[in-house]
Amino acid sequence: MLIDLSGLAPVAHGRNRAVFQHPSDAGKLIKTILPRKMDKEPLRGWVERLRKPPYTWQFMKEIRMTYELARRMNSDVTRLPVCDCIGLVRTTLGLGLCVEKICNAEGELAPTLRQMLNSGTFKELHLERLNQFVGAAFEFGLIANDLKPDNLVFEDRSQQFVMVDGVGERTAIPLRLWSRRINARELSRNFAHYSAFYPGLTWDAERRAFSFATPISPPNS
């Protein structure tokens, strides 16, 4: 089945990918690779191909990470720290990855952590839920190749933070999947970056937790 995305505007996009509302399912989204990135694929040299897999291969890495988390977490855990991957789909824009749509109370896209920090809506409850996400990331070995606050959203239904993008190994050799120690070090380094942009949010590497140092401030320009 070929899903027609022509004429649809993306609901979100990044440097490499665009995200579309599924045209026939309000609860799903479809991730696609930007055309300008796909056009570059045949031009990549063999060294770059060894260092970094094709852009569409990242879809498989997301699916693999979802599998690993589901396998490692207890069956009574109702929410994974990442959005569920439905599967690969063929679209008019090329190969896509169908994922669940994480929503707010109105059924719209859930707010990102960056939006909450910038708007001042990030409160004690959200700090507690963010630390729950952090705990799950370390305990179950979440591999995040892009842990920026734009990729974490707060789901109203579960009252949890969910990572919606930047999941899985970026490199061809999955060192972080093989070594929990290496992955934990990288997770801590990424979480520490939050404090550099949001002075009111402090990262404690020993406790592996965030705390409020002062009321949340907008990020440094």
PDB file of C-alpha atoms in Angstrom:
ATOM      1  CA  MET A   1       0.000   0.000   0.000  1.00  0.00           C
ATOM      2  CA  LEU A   2       1.314   3.417  -0.992  1.00  0.00           C
ATOM      3  CA  ILE A   3       0.337   6.251   1.368  1.00  0.00           C
ATOM      4  CA  ASP A   4      -0.225   9.551  -0.430  1.00  0.00           C
ATOM      5  CA  LEU A   5       1.427  12.447   1.402  1.00  0.00           C
ATOM      6  CA  SER A   6       1.392  14.821  -1.568  1.00  0.00           C
ATOM      7  CA  GLY A   7      -0.142  18.182  -0.752  1.00  0.00           C
ATOM      8  CA  LEU A   8       0.205  17.670   3.005  1.00  0.00           C
ATOM      9  CA  ALA A   9       2.214  20.093   5.118  1.00  0.00           C
ATOM     10  CA  PRO A  10       4.532  18.513   7.704  1.00  0.00           C
ATOM     11  CA  VAL A  11       3.503  18.938  11.339  1.00  0.00           C
ATOM     12  CA  ALA A  12       7.183  18.990  12.341  1.00  0.00           C
ATOM     13  CA  HIS A  13      10.591  18.768  10.714  1.00  0.00           C
ATOM     14  CA  GLY A  14      14.274  18.676  11.556  1.00  0.00           C
ATOM     15  CA  ARG A  15      17.561  18.745   9.688  1.00  0.00           C
ATOM     16  CA  ASN A  16      17.059  15.353   8.068  1.00  0.00           C
ATOM     17  CA  ARG A  17      13.409  14.414   8.387  1.00  0.00           C
ATOM     18  CA  ALA A  18       9.841  15.655   8.133  1.00  0.00           C
ATOM     19  CA  VAL A  19       6.862  14.392  10.130  1.00  0.00           C
ATOM     20  CA  PHE A  20       3.363  14.153   8.666  1.00  0.00           C
ATOM     21  CA  GLN A  21      -0.029  13.429  10.147  1.00  0.00           C
ATOM     22  CA  HIS A  22      -1.174  10.015   8.909  1.00  0.00           C
ATOM     23  CA  PRO A  23      -3.856  10.861   6.320  1.00  0.00           C
ATOM     24  CA  SER A  24      -6.270   8.168   7.514  1.00  0.00           C
ATOM     25  CA  ASP A  25      -5.415   7.691  11.209  1.00  0.00           C
ATOM     26  CA  ALA A  26      -5.528  10.604  13.667  1.00  0.00           C
ATOM     27  CA  GLY A  27      -3.491   8.664  16.215  1.00  0.00           C
ATOM     28  CA  LYS A  28      -0.457   8.093  13.996  1.00  0.00           C
ATOM     29  CA  LEU A  29       2.349  10.096  12.404  1.00  0.00           C
ATOM     30  CA  ILE A  30       4.675   9.259   9.516  1.00  0.00           C
ATOM     31  CA  LYS A  31       8.359  10.220   9.485  1.00  0.00           C
ATOM     32  CA  THR A  32      10.049  10.681   6.118  1.00  0.00           C
ATOM     33  CA  ILE A  33      13.518  11.696   4.962  1.00  0.00           C
ATOM     34  CA  LEU A  34      13.786  15.184   3.454  1.00  0.00           C
ATOM     35  CA  PRO A  35      14.200  15.052  -0.354  1.00  0.00           C
ATOM     36  CA  ARG A  36      17.424  17.092  -0.249  1.00  0.00           C
ATOM     37  CA  LYS A  37      18.956  14.446   2.013  1.00  0.00           C
ATOM     38  CA  MET A  38      17.807  11.576  -0.172  1.00  0.00           C
ATOM     39  CA  ASP A  39      19.267  13.333  -3.220  1.00  0.00           C
ATOM     40  CA  LYS A  40      22.668  13.331  -1.513  1.00  0.00           C
ATOM     41  CA  GLU A  41      22.591   9.611  -0.739  1.00  0.00           C
ATOM     42  CA  PRO A  42      24.069   8.402  -4.084  1.00  0.00           C
ATOM     43  CA  LEU A  43      26.853  10.994  -3.801  1.00  0.00           C
ATOM     44  CA  ARG A  44      28.232   9.803  -0.467  1.00  0.00           C
ATOM     45  CA  GLY A  45      31.734   8.314  -0.587  1.00  0.00           C
ATOM     46  CA  TRP A  46      32.586   4.851   0.696  1.00  0.00           C
ATOM     47  CA  VAL A  47      34.297   6.245   3.813  1.00  0.00           C
ATOM     48  CA  GLU A  48      31.161   8.120   4.819  1.00  0.00           C
ATOM     49  CA  ARG A  49      29.038   5.076   4.038  1.00  0.00           C
ATOM     50  CA  LEU A  50      31.158   2.992   6.409  1.00  0.00           C
ATOM     51  CA  ARG A  51      30.972   5.653   9.098  1.00  0.00           C
ATOM     52  CA  LYS A  52      27.273   6.394   8.794  1.00  0.00           C
ATOM     53  CA  PRO A  53      24.518   4.147   7.356  1.00  0.00           C
ATOM     54  CA  PRO A  54      21.927   5.419   4.840  1.00  0.00           C
ATOM     55  CA  TYR A  55      19.463   7.981   6.187  1.00  0.00           C
ATOM     56  CA  THR A  56      16.552   5.540   5.971  1.00  0.00           C
ATOM     57  CA  TRP A  57      18.496   3.012   8.054  1.00  0.00           C
ATOM     58  CA  GLN A  58      17.799   5.230  11.069  1.00  0.00           C
ATOM     59  CA  PHE A  59      14.214   3.981  10.899  1.00  0.00           C
ATOM     60  CA  MET A  60      15.469   0.457  11.588  1.00  0.00           C
ATOM     61  CA  LYS A  61      17.540   1.728  14.497  1.00  0.00           C
ATOM     62  CA  GLU A  62      14.431   3.309  16.037  1.00  0.00           C
ATOM     63  CA  ILE A  63      12.532   0.056  15.628  1.00  0.00           C
ATOM     64  CA  ARG A  64      15.474  -1.845  17.150  1.00  0.00           C
ATOM     65  CA  MET A  65      15.576   0.495  20.152  1.00  0.00           C
ATOM     66  CA  THR A  66      11.831   0.119  20.715  1.00  0.00           C
ATOM     67  CA  TYR A  67      12.293  -3.649  20.626  1.00  0.00           C
ATOM     68  CA  GLU A  68      15.195  -3.537  23.102  1.00  0.00           C
ATOM     69  CA  LEU A  69      13.272  -1.338  25.556  1.00  0.00           C
ATOM     70  CA  ALA A  70      10.129  -3.477  25.328  1.00  0.00           C
ATOM     71  CA  ARG A  71      12.222  -6.596  25.926  1.00  0.00           C
ATOM     72  CA  ARG A  72      14.051  -5.147  28.932  1.00  0.00           C
ATOM     73  CA  MET A  73      11.115  -3.478  30.690  1.00  0.00           C
ATOM     74  CA  ASN A  74       8.593  -5.321  32.857  1.00  0.00           C
ATOM     75  CA  SER A  75       5.315  -6.305  31.234  1.00  0.00           C
ATOM     76  CA  ASP A  76       3.364  -4.190  33.746  1.00  0.00           C
ATOM     77  CA  VAL A  77       5.002  -0.984  32.471  1.00  0.00           C
ATOM     78  CA  THR A  78       2.279   0.727  30.448  1.00  0.00           C
ATOM     79  CA  ARG A  79       4.402   3.393  28.756  1.00  0.00           C
ATOM     80  CA  LEU A  80       7.812   3.056  27.126  1.00  0.00           C
ATOM     81  CA  PRO A  81      10.078   6.127  27.374  1.00  0.00           C
ATOM     82  CA  VAL A  82       9.903   6.353  23.556  1.00  0.00           C
ATOM     83  CA  CYS A  83       6.934   6.518  21.200  1.00  0.00           C
ATOM     84  CA  ASP A  84       5.765   3.197  19.783  1.00  0.00           C
ATOM     85  CA  CYS A  85       6.964   2.338  16.285  1.00  0.00           C
ATOM     86  CA  ILE A  86       4.115   0.940  14.187  1.00  0.00           C
ATOM     87  CA  GLY A  87       6.330  -0.067  11.281  1.00  0.00           C
ATOM     88  CA  LEU A  88       7.801   0.874   7.922  1.00  0.00           C
ATOM     89  CA  VAL A  89       5.440   2.239   5.273  1.00  0.00           C
ATOM     90  CA  ARG A  90       5.738   3.190   1.607  1.00  0.00           C
ATOM     91  CA  THR A  91       4.734   6.763   0.818  1.00  0.00           C
ATOM     92  CA  THR A  92       4.771   9.087  -2.171  1.00  0.00           C
ATOM     93  CA  LEU A  93       7.773  10.744  -0.489  1.00  0.00           C
ATOM     94  CA  GLY A  94       9.696   7.493  -0.171  1.00  0.00           C
ATOM     95  CA  LEU A  95      10.141   5.075   2.694  1.00  0.00           C
ATOM     96  CA  GLY A  96       8.578   6.237   5.953  1.00  0.00           C
ATOM     97  CA  LEU A  97       8.262   5.157   9.564  1.00  0.00           C
ATOM     98  CA  CYS A  98       4.782   5.105  11.097  1.00  0.00           C
ATOM     99  CA  VAL A  99       4.743   5.964  14.821  1.00  0.00           C
ATOM    100  CA  GLU A 100       2.163   6.755  17.468  1.00  0.00           C
ATOM    101  CA  LYS A 101       1.134  10.379  17.927  1.00  0.00           C
ATOM    102  CA  ILE A 102       1.833  11.725  21.428  1.00  0.00           C
ATOM    103  CA  CYS A 103      -0.858  14.264  22.314  1.00  0.00           C
ATOM    104  CA  ASN A 104      -1.915  16.905  24.809  1.00  0.00           C
ATOM    105  CA  ALA A 105      -5.365  17.011  26.422  1.00  0.00           C
ATOM    106  CA  GLU A 106      -6.901  18.508  23.255  1.00  0.00           C
ATOM    107  CA  GLY A 107      -5.558  15.778  20.997  1.00  0.00           C
ATOM    108  CA  GLU A 108      -2.942  18.052  19.446  1.00  0.00           C
ATOM    109  CA  LEU A 109       0.803  17.412  19.379  1.00  0.00           C
ATOM    110  CA  ALA A 110       2.143  17.280  22.929  1.00  0.00           C
ATOM    111  CA  PRO A 111       4.352  20.193  24.052  1.00  0.00           C
ATOM    112  CA  THR A 112       8.092  19.684  23.921  1.00  0.00           C
ATOM    113  CA  LEU A 113      10.295  20.047  26.964  1.00  0.00           C
ATOM    114  CA  ARG A 114      11.882  23.090  25.334  1.00  0.00           C
ATOM    115  CA  GLN A 115       8.471  24.740  24.881  1.00  0.00           C
ATOM    116  CA  MET A 116       7.561  24.062  28.509  1.00  0.00           C
ATOM    117  CA  LEU A 117      10.849  25.455  29.819  1.00  0.00           C
ATOM    118  CA  ASN A 118      10.592  28.549  27.625  1.00  0.00           C
ATOM    119  CA  SER A 119       6.957  29.264  28.511  1.00  0.00           C
ATOM    120  CA  GLY A 120       7.324  28.750  32.261  1.00  0.00           C
ATOM    121  CA  THR A 121       4.819  25.871  32.332  1.00  0.00           C
ATOM    122  CA  PHE A 122       7.451  23.406  33.594  1.00  0.00           C
ATOM    123  CA  LYS A 123       6.542  22.836  37.270  1.00  0.00           C
ATOM    124  CA  GLU A 124       7.374  20.461  40.139  1.00  0.00           C
ATOM    125  CA  LEU A 125       5.204  17.704  38.665  1.00  0.00           C
ATOM    126  CA  HIS A 126       7.078  17.938  35.387  1.00  0.00           C
ATOM    127  CA  LEU A 127      10.429  17.847  37.177  1.00  0.00           C
ATOM    128  CA  GLU A 128       9.337  14.630  38.884  1.00  0.00           C
ATOM    129  CA  ARG A 129       8.198  13.139  35.577  1.00  0.00           C
ATOM    130  CA  LEU A 130      11.403  14.229  33.834  1.00  0.00           C
ATOM    131  CA  ASN A 131      13.438  12.422  36.483  1.00  0.00           C
ATOM    132  CA  GLN A 132      11.276   9.338  35.965  1.00  0.00           C
ATOM    133  CA  PHE A 133      12.203   9.460  32.287  1.00  0.00           C
ATOM    134  CA  VAL A 134      15.876   9.896  33.212  1.00  0.00           C
ATOM    135  CA  GLY A 135      15.700   6.905  35.554  1.00  0.00           C
ATOM    136  CA  ALA A 136      14.169   4.709  32.867  1.00  0.00           C
ATOM    137  CA  ALA A 137      16.749   5.873  30.319  1.00  0.00           C
ATOM    138  CA  PHE A 138      19.636   4.746  32.527  1.00  0.00           C
ATOM    139  CA  GLU A 139      17.987   1.599  33.891  1.00  0.00           C
ATOM    140  CA  PHE A 140      16.901   0.172  30.561  1.00  0.00           C
ATOM    141  CA  GLY A 141      19.704   1.501  28.375  1.00  0.00           C
ATOM    142  CA  LEU A 142      17.894   4.019  26.191  1.00  0.00           C
ATOM    143  CA  ILE A 143      20.214   5.029  23.358  1.00  0.00           C
ATOM    144  CA  ALA A 144      19.614   8.617  22.284  1.00  0.00           C
ATOM    145  CA  ASN A 145      21.604  10.084  19.419  1.00  0.00           C
ATOM    146  CA  ASP A 146      19.873  13.463  19.845  1.00  0.00           C
ATOM    147  CA  LEU A 147      18.610  14.171  23.356  1.00  0.00           C
ATOM    148  CA  LYS A 148      17.816  17.855  22.864  1.00  0.00           C
ATOM    149  CA  PRO A 149      14.688  19.159  24.668  1.00  0.00           C
ATOM    150  CA  ASP A 150      12.816  19.393  21.342  1.00  0.00           C
ATOM    151  CA  ASN A 151      12.735  15.586  21.177  1.00  0.00           C
ATOM    152  CA  LEU A 152      11.076  15.093  24.575  1.00  0.00           C
ATOM    153  CA  VAL A 153       7.333  15.734  24.824  1.00  0.00           C
ATOM    154  CA  PHE A 154       4.919  15.568  27.760  1.00  0.00           C
ATOM    155  CA  GLU A 155       1.992  13.230  27.155  1.00  0.00           C
ATOM    156  CA  ASP A 156      -1.207  14.295  28.905  1.00  0.00           C
ATOM    157  CA  ARG A 157      -2.758  10.827  29.064  1.00  0.00           C
ATOM    158  CA  SER A 158       0.130   9.099  30.840  1.00  0.00           C
ATOM    159  CA  GLN A 159       1.538  12.262  32.466  1.00  0.00           C
ATOM    160  CA  GLN A 160       4.991  11.165  31.318  1.00  0.00           C
ATOM    161  CA  PHE A 161       7.797  12.481  29.160  1.00  0.00           C
ATOM    162  CA  VAL A 162       8.258  10.511  25.950  1.00  0.00           C
ATOM    163  CA  MET A 163      11.138  10.698  23.485  1.00  0.00           C
ATOM    164  CA  VAL A 164       9.718  11.073  19.980  1.00  0.00           C
ATOM    165  CA  ASP A 165      12.854  11.454  17.857  1.00  0.00           C
ATOM    166  CA  GLY A 166      16.630  11.029  17.997  1.00  0.00           C
ATOM    167  CA  VAL A 167      16.346   7.434  19.231  1.00  0.00           C
ATOM    168  CA  GLY A 168      18.884   4.719  18.458  1.00  0.00           C
ATOM    169  CA  GLU A 169      22.548   4.496  17.493  1.00  0.00           C
ATOM    170  CA  ARG A 170      23.723   6.968  14.869  1.00  0.00           C
ATOM    171  CA  THR A 171      26.993   5.210  14.025  1.00  0.00           C
ATOM    172  CA  ALA A 172      27.439   2.015  12.010  1.00  0.00           C
ATOM    173  CA  ILE A 173      29.192   0.289  14.952  1.00  0.00           C
ATOM    174  CA  PRO A 174      26.695   0.171  17.871  1.00  0.00           C
ATOM    175  CA  LEU A 175      29.126   0.705  20.766  1.00  0.00           C
ATOM    176  CA  ARG A 176      26.470   2.148  23.045  1.00  0.00           C
ATOM    177  CA  LEU A 177      24.201  -0.834  22.464  1.00  0.00           C
ATOM    178  CA  TRP A 178      27.061  -3.148  23.375  1.00  0.00           C
ATOM    179  CA  SER A 179      28.236  -1.195  26.430  1.00  0.00           C
ATOM    180  CA  ARG A 180      25.856   0.128  29.108  1.00  0.00           C
ATOM    181  CA  ARG A 181      28.789   2.012  30.683  1.00  0.00           C
ATOM    182  CA  ILE A 182      29.552   3.941  27.503  1.00  0.00           C
ATOM    183  CA  ASN A 183      25.869   4.668  26.977  1.00  0.00           C
ATOM    184  CA  ALA A 184      25.380   5.873  30.576  1.00  0.00           C
ATOM    185  CA  ARG A 185      28.323   8.243  30.222  1.00  0.00           C
ATOM    186  CA  GLU A 186      26.853   9.668  27.014  1.00  0.00           C
ATOM    187  CA  LEU A 187      23.395  10.040  28.573  1.00  0.00           C
ATOM    188  CA  SER A 188      24.833  11.961  31.522  1.00  0.00           C
ATOM    189  CA  ARG A 189      26.811  14.221  29.206  1.00  0.00           C
ATOM    190  CA  ASN A 190      23.688  15.032  27.206  1.00  0.00           C
ATOM    191  CA  PHE A 191      21.533  15.702  30.261  1.00  0.00           C
ATOM    192  CA  ALA A 192      24.236  18.022  31.618  1.00  0.00           C
ATOM    193  CA  HIS A 193      23.793  20.197  28.518  1.00  0.00           C
ATOM    194  CA  TYR A 194      20.276  21.114  29.703  1.00  0.00           C
ATOM    195  CA  SER A 195      21.704  23.049  32.647  1.00  0.00           C
ATOM    196  CA  ALA A 196      23.888  25.104  30.309  1.00  0.00           C
ATOM    197  CA  PHE A 197      20.826  26.401  28.467  1.00  0.00           C
ATOM    198  CA  TYR A 198      18.356  26.538  31.389  1.00  0.00           C
ATOM    199  CA  PRO A 199      20.133  27.955  34.479  1.00  0.00           C
ATOM    200  CA  GLY A 200      17.223  27.076  36.769  1.00  0.00           C
ATOM    201  CA  LEU A 201      17.591  23.378  35.958  1.00  0.00           C
ATOM    202  CA  THR A 202      20.543  21.627  37.610  1.00  0.00           C
ATOM    203  CA  TRP A 203      21.899  18.201  36.648  1.00  0.00           C
ATOM    204  CA  ASP A 204      23.429  16.004  39.354  1.00  0.00           C
ATOM    205  CA  ALA A 205      25.540  13.363  37.602  1.00  0.00           C
ATOM    206  CA  GLU A 206      26.051  11.334  40.769  1.00  0.00           C
ATOM    207  CA  ARG A 207      22.334  11.147  41.587  1.00  0.00           C
ATOM    208  CA  ARG A 208      21.404  11.042  37.912  1.00  0.00           C
ATOM    209  CA  ALA A 209      18.616  13.527  38.514  1.00  0.00           C
ATOM    210  CA  PHE A 210      17.548  17.099  37.824  1.00  0.00           C
ATOM    211  CA  SER A 211      16.556  19.648  40.447  1.00  0.00           C
ATOM    212  CA  PHE A 212      15.473  23.282  40.541  1.00  0.00           C
ATOM    213  CA  ALA A 213      18.349  25.604  41.420  1.00  0.00           C
ATOM    214  CA  THR A 214      16.250  28.738  40.898  1.00  0.00           C
ATOM    215  CA  PRO A 215      12.945  29.384  39.144  1.00  0.00           C
ATOM    216  CA  ILE A 216      13.183  28.241  35.522  1.00  0.00           C
ATOM    217  CA  SER A 217      14.714  30.890  33.284  1.00  0.00           C
ATOM    218  CA  PRO A 218      14.545  31.193  29.485  1.00  0.00           C
ATOM    219  CA  PRO A 219      17.573  29.729  27.676  1.00  0.00           C
ATOM    220  CA  ASN A 220      20.674  31.801  27.139  1.00  0.00           C
ATOM    221  CA  SER A 221      20.771  33.491  23.762  1.00  0.00           C
TER     222      SER A 221
END
